[in-house]
Amino acid sequence: MALRAGDRSQVAMNGLKEKVLTLDTMNPCVRRVEYAVRGPIVLRALELEQELRQGVKKPFTEVIRANIGDAQAMGQKPITFLRQVLALCVHPDLLNSPDFPEDAKRKAERILQACGGHSLGAYSVSSGIQLIREDVARYIERRDGGIPSDPNNIYLSTGASDAIVTVLKLLVAGEGPTRTGVLIPIPQYPLYSAALAELNAVQVDYYLDEERAWALDVAELRRALCQARGHCCPRALCIINPGNPTGQVQARECIEAVIRFAFEERLFLMADEVYQDNVYAEGSQFHSFKKVLTEMGPPYATQQELASFHSVSKGYMGECGFRGGYVEVVNMDPAVQQQMQKLMSVRLCPPVPGQVLLSMVVSPPAPSDPSFAQFQAERQVVLAELAAKAKLTEQVFNEAPGIRCNPVQGAMYSFPRVQLPPRAVQRAQELGLAPDMFFCMSLLEETGICVVPGSGFGQREGTYHFRMTILPPMEKLRPLLEKLSQFHAKFTREYS
Amino acid sequence: MALRAGDRSQVAMNGLKEKVLTLDTMNPCVRRVEYAVRGPIVLRALELEQELRQGVKKPFTEVIRANIGDAQAMGQKPITFLRQVLALCVHPDLLNSPDFPEDAKRKAERILQACGGHSLGAYSVSSGIQLIREDVARYIERRDGGIPSDPNNIYLSTGASDAIVTVLKLLVAGEGPTRTGVLIPIPQYPLYSAALAELNAVQVDYYLDEERAWALDVAELRRALCQARGHCCPRALCIINPGNPTGQVQARECIEAVIRFAFEERLFLMADEVYQDNVYAEGSQFHSFKKVLTEMGPPYATQQELASFHSVSKGYMGECGFRGGYVEVVNMDPAVQQQMQKLMSVRLCPPVPGQVLLSMVVSPPAPSDPSFAQFQAERQVVLAELAAKAKLTEQVFNEAPGIRCNPVQGAMYSFPRVQLPPRAVQRAQELGLAPDMFFCMSLLEETGICVVPGSGFGQREGTYHFRMTILPPMEKLRPLLEKLSQFHAKFTREYS
Ligand SMILES: Cc1ncc(COP(=O)(O)O)c(C=O)c1O
Ligand SMILES: Cc1ncc(COP(=O)(O)O)c(C=O)c1O
């Protein structure tokens, strides 16, 4: 591998050395990482946008990026109160301005008091500003009907992504047959597969049941676990509820069954609950794993290990760019918790503006506050529109022959199943593409609509899907859905 | 390891299961991580602060956290222009306010135009907002006397920490004797040792020469490399310039020699240049690795791989809490660069407010702009004070018997060497502490001054140091330095 001195000087003579860092010499785990949400289809979308700007003629006038759950990129306005408080914190001279409501000023002053040097520009403690951790704990208590939450079990993070990867890092150990396995849903949010690849852990797939609106079935968990036990050491179970990309909201009984299963089988539970405020369907309700686990009493309440994740990127606020989030750990070994704290301290601290936004999300204006009415109204508009868009999406797709879409009970996506004609599948194979990637690429080239192929999230062999966010504004969403359905019909005719 | 079914039900009967995640089962690489800057001494400082608040009597009235380079935590005021622009971006209603200068509004509008949905709340592309990458490239060109910089080689990050870890991740590969080795200076900034431990790479120490003001000596690099080649595969060389914790600024000839060495020995260069604006000593000047490498011409300019890091946390702005930074890569294999881009995309994007601040740092007000005079004045005050504090620190410490302090040519720290009497060393060993940890803990308990023991950064066997930031305001710094010197004298008497 290493060149000997003689070879080396020869290479030097013709003036060219091989690079130190190449595909062959780089970290093989990183090479194995895949991340479809920002993969080739998105790169092509960026190119198309550039071509449009340069005046290249296309069969469409704009690229619509329906590939990612990014509300404000889709035109959603920020919640006024959140931005008022943050602006005050960023530039405290504004505390003297008459243009800001009293409660926003009070919040900002309270937060600045809790910052080093009374400034957002200081590093915070690595686990996040203590005051905000306390606000989060109180929020969780309200959410869970009074079940206690300890601020010392809450760690603020750089978006939920950061906290999820941190907890996975703790769990990874072993080699060969003792290598850590982690159960993740299929379809999944590809942060999980990417992080597991990078950490060289074993991804253990359990399939959600498309026929039953993407329900999670404990029998399937058991199948996946038993099969995995042959070649790795499964130690954690990830759940995404409400589901991304699948949009289901889990029933309470289902959560209970999952907790019993995890306890029996000695699995650390990771509950990705970043869409906890995004529940739309009649009869659906969000139940936190923490609440259900606690209400089940001992031994679950006292022993089952759990990490629950939340974010400022989703919900009604959609403040993705600020990278705020948190994890609450339950029943975690205190010594491991210390290790987690140490690990977080290496990166110094999560971004303080994201912490500030999180503090607003968990302690919004109270009914007696001057900002309450406007805050509530803005929040309600966003959530009501999302509910309407969820319904519309399901409805339009299900009217299209060859497309079948489960109800979007929650989160921000539909994940419809599409029939692709055999000749299209064959053509895709000739091109070396997954059939649904071929479909999505064709869609993008012809309509400018950017969605992500199901293969990026995982799906049962021989089925094809795509994920589309429901976030575009109502007046754009309906034509978008119709255009997409029409393109599918045309594509089907073309390859039949 | 795993319990059999019989054992397991027995454990369940007495109601107690072992935790899934324990010190024994967790990631052993994470366990090995150490991070002194926020280690036990800082935890103790936090406790002491709490005790003071609770009215517990102490021989001091406040804890002074001189353990970390956090300017605003030490009372430094943010640069007005930076915060004005950021506030406008956070809360664009303010664009109508008469209280903001025109150029701040122009900057804010330009940035908002470049954001998804014209909002900081949208995810940016993973490598950072294109416009800001272009601003960074132009900044680098100005800094380096016109040497071109390509925005496509610039990646914005969550503080420099994030980018440093990302590049290290790419480099890590192999097992046993082919495991990647990375050369780092001793003393070092402990992010490096922590990241290498976490990634299971081999840390290869090269010692800076304390007798020659912490100079970097190529003979020592060669010694370290040769020794390491016996048991690992050294593939990268990290340099911190200006140095943390050591405060030296490298001479141009030294940088040239390092580059020749790296090229000869086929090492990827990582230049940590986060203190590039923090140079105080007469005759010292910052030379970027990129500039020197380019001016050396081929084959160095055309082939030597380099990553250079910068941050908004240091310099004159000290905006640590916002977590902004960037890496510029030079001569990196394009295929590897794609892999890096992919890896970054898994975390979605760096915090947008940090990107905005970075954009101000790299394109500050021009002389014709209304904010220029104030901006320049504020910047100059900070830098002039830092220069004065650097000088004062060196001077006071060198007047104290048993303390010897190299000139603080740059960065934000002094790293004085302290003589500790044999009986103190012995007492420390009895307590299971490193001797300088024992010294620093005693200092903290008796004076409230929090500094970090040299053992947290690495030092030659048998020598003892501590790191203290020079950031406290002038009126606090002098008494602090004197108190510390006096304590050392008393400590020496006590244990002699
Ligand atoms: C299920 C799920 N988890 C976590 C995340 C990460 O979000 P963030 O890091 O922005 O908080 C996302 C983002 O789309 C998600 O959909
Ligand atoms: C040498 C050096 N590199 C990198 C960093 C990381 O800084 P940040 O992640 O805040 O940009 C620091 C912080 O103290 C440092 O001293």
XYZ file of N, CA and C in Angstrom, chain B residues 321-469:
447
model
N -21.633 31.643 20.858
C -22.929 30.993 21.045
C -23.665 30.723 19.743
N -23.248 31.391 18.670
C -23.976 31.242 17.414
C -23.500 30.065 16.585
N -22.349 29.514 16.918
C -21.837 28.305 16.278
C -21.701 28.487 14.768
N -20.890 29.435 14.375
C -20.604 29.630 12.955
C -19.150 29.327 12.654
N -18.867 28.877 11.452
C -17.496 28.608 11.059
C -17.451 28.105 9.638
N -16.253 27.837 9.160
C -16.138 27.244 7.826
C -14.852 26.458 7.689
N -14.802 25.607 6.678
C -13.554 24.973 6.263
C -13.361 25.265 4.781
N -12.125 25.583 4.404
C -11.766 25.642 2.983
C -10.868 24.447 2.693
N -11.204 23.686 1.653
C -10.337 22.562 1.285
C -9.564 22.919 0.015
N -8.332 22.454 -0.043
C -7.431 22.761 -1.154
C -6.846 21.444 -1.662
N -6.898 21.256 -2.950
C -6.356 20.041 -3.575
C -6.992 18.754 -3.064
N -8.204 18.830 -2.625
C -8.862 17.612 -2.158
C -9.424 16.849 -3.361
N -9.311 15.538 -3.325
C -9.880 14.672 -4.347
C -11.375 15.000 -4.518
N -11.800 15.342 -5.729
C -13.209 15.740 -5.912
C -14.195 14.656 -5.469
N -13.831 13.406 -5.640
C -14.738 12.332 -5.215
C -14.877 12.325 -3.693
N -13.788 12.612 -3.005
C -13.843 12.669 -1.539
C -14.661 13.896 -1.109
N -14.481 14.963 -1.860
C -15.233 16.173 -1.555
C -16.743 15.906 -1.651
N -17.137 15.139 -2.640
C -18.544 14.745 -2.757
C -18.996 13.943 -1.541
N -18.112 13.079 -1.073
C -18.439 12.288 0.113
C -18.604 13.196 1.333
N -17.769 14.197 1.414
C -17.867 15.128 2.538
C -19.204 15.865 2.492
N -19.546 16.307 1.289
C -20.816 17.007 1.084
C -21.986 16.120 1.523
N -21.939 14.868 1.138
C -22.980 13.915 1.516
C -23.063 13.788 3.038
N -21.905 13.634 3.658
C -21.868 13.475 5.109
C -22.489 14.686 5.799
N -22.171 15.875 5.294
C -22.731 17.087 5.895
C -24.242 17.149 5.706
N -24.722 16.599 4.592
C -26.147 16.736 4.305
C -27.001 15.925 5.287
N -26.407 14.910 5.917
C -27.168 14.117 6.887
C -27.614 14.987 8.068
N -26.788 15.966 8.439
C -27.147 16.858 9.552
C -27.972 18.050 9.067
N -28.349 18.034 7.793
C -29.210 19.040 7.184
C -28.479 20.348 6.890
N -28.193 21.172 7.897
C -27.431 22.396 7.590
C -26.879 23.001 8.859
N -25.827 23.837 8.715
C -25.328 24.566 9.884
C -26.348 25.634 10.274
N -26.348 26.062 11.547
C -27.328 27.050 11.985
C -27.227 28.326 11.141
N -28.356 28.784 10.630
C -28.329 29.919 9.714
C -27.884 31.223 10.400
N -28.275 31.495 11.653
C -27.774 32.730 12.274
C -26.244 32.773 12.339
N -25.624 31.633 12.588
C -24.160 31.573 12.573
C -23.609 31.859 11.183
N -24.301 31.409 10.167
C -23.887 31.705 8.792
C -23.969 33.211 8.535
N -25.041 33.826 9.040
C -25.222 35.263 8.830
C -24.079 36.044 9.501
N -23.758 35.677 10.736
C -22.666 36.381 11.412
C -21.360 36.195 10.648
N -21.136 34.990 10.165
C -19.916 34.747 9.392
C -19.871 35.674 8.187
N -21.029 35.839 7.565
C -21.039 36.686 6.376
C -20.638 38.125 6.719
N -21.011 38.598 7.916
C -20.585 39.951 8.350
C -19.087 40.005 8.607
N -18.579 38.921 9.201
C -17.159 38.912 9.539
C -16.312 38.942 8.272
N -16.770 38.239 7.235
C -15.968 38.186 6.014
C -16.276 39.343 5.063
N -17.404 40.013 5.249
C -17.621 41.226 4.438
C -18.142 42.352 5.324
N -17.241 42.915 6.109
C -17.613 43.990 7.043
C -17.901 45.281 6.272
N -18.385 46.323 6.965
C -18.675 47.583 6.290
C -17.439 48.120 5.564
N -17.665 48.687 4.387
C -16.582 49.309 3.627
C -16.439 50.764 4.077
N -15.279 51.363 3.791
C -15.029 52.737 4.246
C -16.135 53.719 3.859
N -16.824 53.484 2.756
C -17.873 54.418 2.339
C -19.213 54.162 3.032
N -19.305 53.094 3.817
C -20.583 52.738 4.449
C -20.801 53.526 5.735
N -22.058 53.859 6.045
C -22.343 54.641 7.260
C -21.874 53.955 8.543
N -21.833 52.616 8.558
C -21.458 51.931 9.795
C -19.955 51.741 9.943
N -19.198 52.160 8.919
C -17.771 51.840 8.919
C -17.040 52.361 10.153
N -17.220 53.633 10.463
C -16.422 54.241 11.533
C -16.659 53.533 12.864
N -17.937 53.327 13.182
C -18.232 52.675 14.461
C -17.705 51.238 14.484
N -17.905 50.551 13.383
C -17.441 49.168 13.306
C -15.932 49.098 13.541
N -15.196 49.941 12.830
C -13.740 49.929 12.958
C -13.311 50.267 14.376
N -13.990 51.254 14.953
C -13.620 51.682 16.303
C -13.846 50.539 17.293
N -15.003 49.903 17.208
C -15.295 48.815 18.147
C -14.293 47.662 17.985
N -14.026 47.348 16.737
C -13.086 46.258 16.445
C -11.703 46.577 17.022
N -11.273 47.825 16.811
C -9.940 48.216 17.250
C -9.814 48.191 18.760
N -10.866 48.625 19.449
C -10.815 48.623 20.909
C -10.593 47.208 21.411
N -11.360 46.270 20.865
C -11.226 44.883 21.323
C -9.811 44.376 21.075
N -9.320 44.574 19.868
C -8.012 44.013 19.530
C -6.887 44.693 20.305
N -7.015 46.004 20.507
C -5.980 46.715 21.266
C -5.973 46.256 22.725
N -7.151 46.067 23.274
C -7.207 45.586 24.668
C -6.619 44.189 24.791
N -6.944 43.338 23.832
C -6.390 41.990 23.877
C -4.866 42.035 23.840
N -4.330 42.898 23.002
C -2.867 43.008 22.911
C -2.287 43.454 24.252
N -2.948 44.416 24.885
C -2.456 44.901 26.182
C -2.552 43.802 27.242
N -3.636 43.035 27.192
C -3.808 41.967 28.185
C -2.796 40.849 27.981
N -2.497 40.576 26.714
C -1.494 39.545 26.430
C -0.160 39.937 27.062
N 0.201 41.196 26.902
C 1.472 41.687 27.424
C 1.481 41.661 28.954
N 0.405 42.167 29.524
C 0.307 42.213 30.983
C 0.433 40.813 31.587
N -0.253 39.855 30.974
C -0.250 38.492 31.498
C 1.169 37.943 31.550
N 1.842 38.063 30.429
C 3.216 37.568 30.343
C 4.078 38.222 31.421
N 3.895 39.525 31.563
C 4.741 40.305 32.461
C 4.516 39.917 33.926
N 3.254 39.916 34.353
C 2.975 39.604 35.765
C 3.427 38.185 36.102
N 3.116 37.240 35.223
C 3.508 35.858 35.529
C 5.028 35.723 35.609
N 5.731 36.408 34.724
C 7.187 36.240 34.730
C 7.861 36.942 35.903
N 7.118 37.800 36.598
C 7.666 38.391 37.824
C 7.536 37.444 39.009
N 6.701 36.434 38.855
C 6.452 35.529 39.986
C 7.493 34.409 39.990
N 8.153 34.176 41.152
C 9.114 33.078 41.228
C 8.385 31.756 41.027
N 8.982 30.870 40.235
C 8.375 29.542 40.054
C 7.326 29.496 38.963
N 7.064 30.639 38.325
C 6.154 30.646 37.182
C 6.931 31.173 35.984
N 6.799 30.495 34.845
C 7.483 30.995 33.649
C 6.534 30.966 32.475
N 6.396 32.122 31.842
C 5.354 32.254 30.830
C 5.951 32.733 29.516
N 5.750 31.961 28.461
C 6.181 32.395 27.136
C 5.352 33.599 26.685
N 5.899 34.378 25.750
C 5.101 35.501 25.233
C 3.792 35.015 24.620
N 2.722 35.734 24.891
C 1.438 35.428 24.258
C 1.403 36.203 22.937
N 1.915 35.565 21.884
C 2.005 36.267 20.590
C 0.641 36.401 19.927
N -0.208 35.414 20.201
C -1.529 35.445 19.581
C -2.509 34.582 20.351
N -3.691 34.364 19.766
C -4.784 33.591 20.369
C -5.287 34.266 21.639
N -5.758 33.520 22.619
C -6.430 34.135 23.769
C -6.029 33.544 25.111
N -4.842 32.918 25.167
C -4.490 32.191 26.374
C -3.031 32.379 26.722
N -2.755 32.261 28.033
C -1.382 32.022 28.447
C -1.321 30.596 28.964
N -0.149 30.001 28.831
C 0.022 28.606 29.261
C 1.315 28.524 30.062
N 1.301 29.178 31.243
C 2.546 29.251 32.001
C 2.933 27.914 32.633
N 4.227 27.770 32.768
C 4.758 26.590 33.440
C 4.929 26.914 34.910
N 4.502 26.020 35.757
C 4.636 26.259 37.203
C 5.502 25.185 37.834
N 6.358 25.616 38.740
C 7.079 24.633 39.544
C 6.181 24.208 40.700
N 6.070 22.905 40.885
C 5.303 22.399 42.024
C 6.261 21.623 42.914
N 6.257 21.917 44.219
C 7.206 21.248 45.118
C 6.914 19.747 45.199
N 7.979 18.931 45.412
C 7.824 17.471 45.451
C 6.731 17.007 46.403
N 6.573 17.695 47.514
C 5.555 17.239 48.467
C 4.144 17.450 47.928
N 3.986 18.478 47.087
C 2.677 18.702 46.460
C 2.406 17.597 45.442
N 3.454 17.231 44.703
C 3.319 16.155 43.715
C 2.920 14.855 44.411
N 3.569 14.632 45.540
C 3.287 13.418 46.300
C 1.851 13.414 46.827
N 1.451 14.548 47.361
C 0.084 14.681 47.900
C -0.954 14.447 46.787
N -0.680 15.004 45.601
C -1.574 14.803 44.468
C -1.682 13.310 44.148
N -0.536 12.654 44.128
C -0.563 11.225 43.812
C -1.377 10.445 44.830
N -1.259 10.831 46.087
C -2.078 10.184 47.111
C -3.560 10.362 46.830
N -3.902 11.533 46.297
C -5.317 11.827 46.016
C -5.753 11.276 44.663
N -4.816 10.680 43.923
C -5.161 10.143 42.606
C -5.374 11.228 41.567
N -4.729 12.384 41.780
C -4.892 13.498 40.844
C -3.569 13.781 40.145
N -3.668 14.308 38.915
C -2.470 14.850 38.279
C -2.024 16.037 39.129
N -0.677 16.227 39.295
C -0.215 17.309 40.172
C -0.777 18.681 39.776
N -0.869 18.949 38.462
C -1.383 20.286 38.105
C -2.895 20.375 38.304
N -3.583 19.244 38.239
C -5.007 19.236 38.575
C -5.180 19.574 40.062
N -4.320 18.996 40.873
C -4.352 19.274 42.308
C -4.114 20.765 42.555
N -3.127 21.327 41.854
C -2.852 22.758 41.989
C -4.078 23.591 41.582
N -4.663 23.262 40.430
C -5.777 24.072 39.920
C -7.020 23.936 40.810
N -7.248 22.725 41.322
C -8.387 22.516 42.219
C -8.201 23.327 43.503
N -6.982 23.305 44.033
C -6.716 24.068 45.259
C -6.920 25.561 44.996
N -6.423 26.003 43.846
C -6.596 27.402 43.450
C -8.076 27.774 43.406
N -8.852 26.920 42.793
C -10.286 27.178 42.661
C -10.954 27.259 44.029
N -10.651 26.279 44.885
C -11.292 26.232 46.198
C -10.937 27.447 47.049
N -9.715 27.938 46.863
C -9.280 29.013 47.752
C -9.512 30.401 47.207
N -9.505 30.534 45.878
C -9.597 31.889 45.297
C -10.802 32.070 44.373
N -11.456 30.984 43.973
C -12.552 31.098 43.015
C -12.076 31.247 41.574
N -10.750 31.170 41.369
C -10.232 31.299 39.998
C -10.221 29.926 39.321
N -10.878 29.849 38.180
C -11.001 28.577 37.476
C -10.100 28.575 36.236
N -9.029 27.800 36.278
C -8.165 27.625 35.110
C -8.035 26.124 34.849
N -7.508 25.761 33.695
C -7.463 24.343 33.325
C -6.045 23.808 33.463
N -5.870 22.653 34.120
C -4.530 22.093 34.276
C -3.913 21.708 32.931
N -2.609 21.857 32.835
C -1.885 21.522 31.610
C -2.085 20.091 31.180
N -2.332 19.202 32.135
C -2.521 17.794 31.783
C -3.716 17.600 30.855
N -4.647 18.539 30.855
C -5.784 18.449 29.940
C -5.402 18.728 28.487
N -4.243 19.336 28.283
C -3.811 19.685 26.923
C -2.617 18.848 26.485
N -1.977 18.206 27.465
C -0.745 17.478 27.196
C 0.451 18.367 27.459
N 1.518 17.786 28.017
C 2.743 18.532 28.323
C 3.846 17.496 28.523
N 5.080 17.940 28.414
C 6.183 16.999 28.618
C 6.115 16.439 30.031
N 6.345 15.166 30.137
C 6.383 14.446 31.414
C 7.201 15.234 32.445
N 6.635 15.392 33.620
C 7.377 16.055 34.695
C 7.283 17.579 34.670
N 6.637 18.145 33.651
C 6.407 19.598 33.669
C 4.937 19.841 33.993
N 4.665 21.004 34.572
C 3.297 21.334 34.985
C 2.926 22.719 34.478
N 1.706 22.827 33.985
C 1.236 24.094 33.428
C -0.226 24.295 33.808
N -0.695 25.490 33.528
C -2.150 25.669 33.481
C -2.458 26.611 32.327
N -3.688 26.538 31.838
C -4.108 27.478 30.805
C -5.076 28.476 31.400
N -4.780 29.741 31.162
C -5.690 30.790 31.602
C -5.978 31.695 30.416
N -7.254 32.008 30.205
C -7.550 32.941 29.124
C -7.172 34.356 29.539
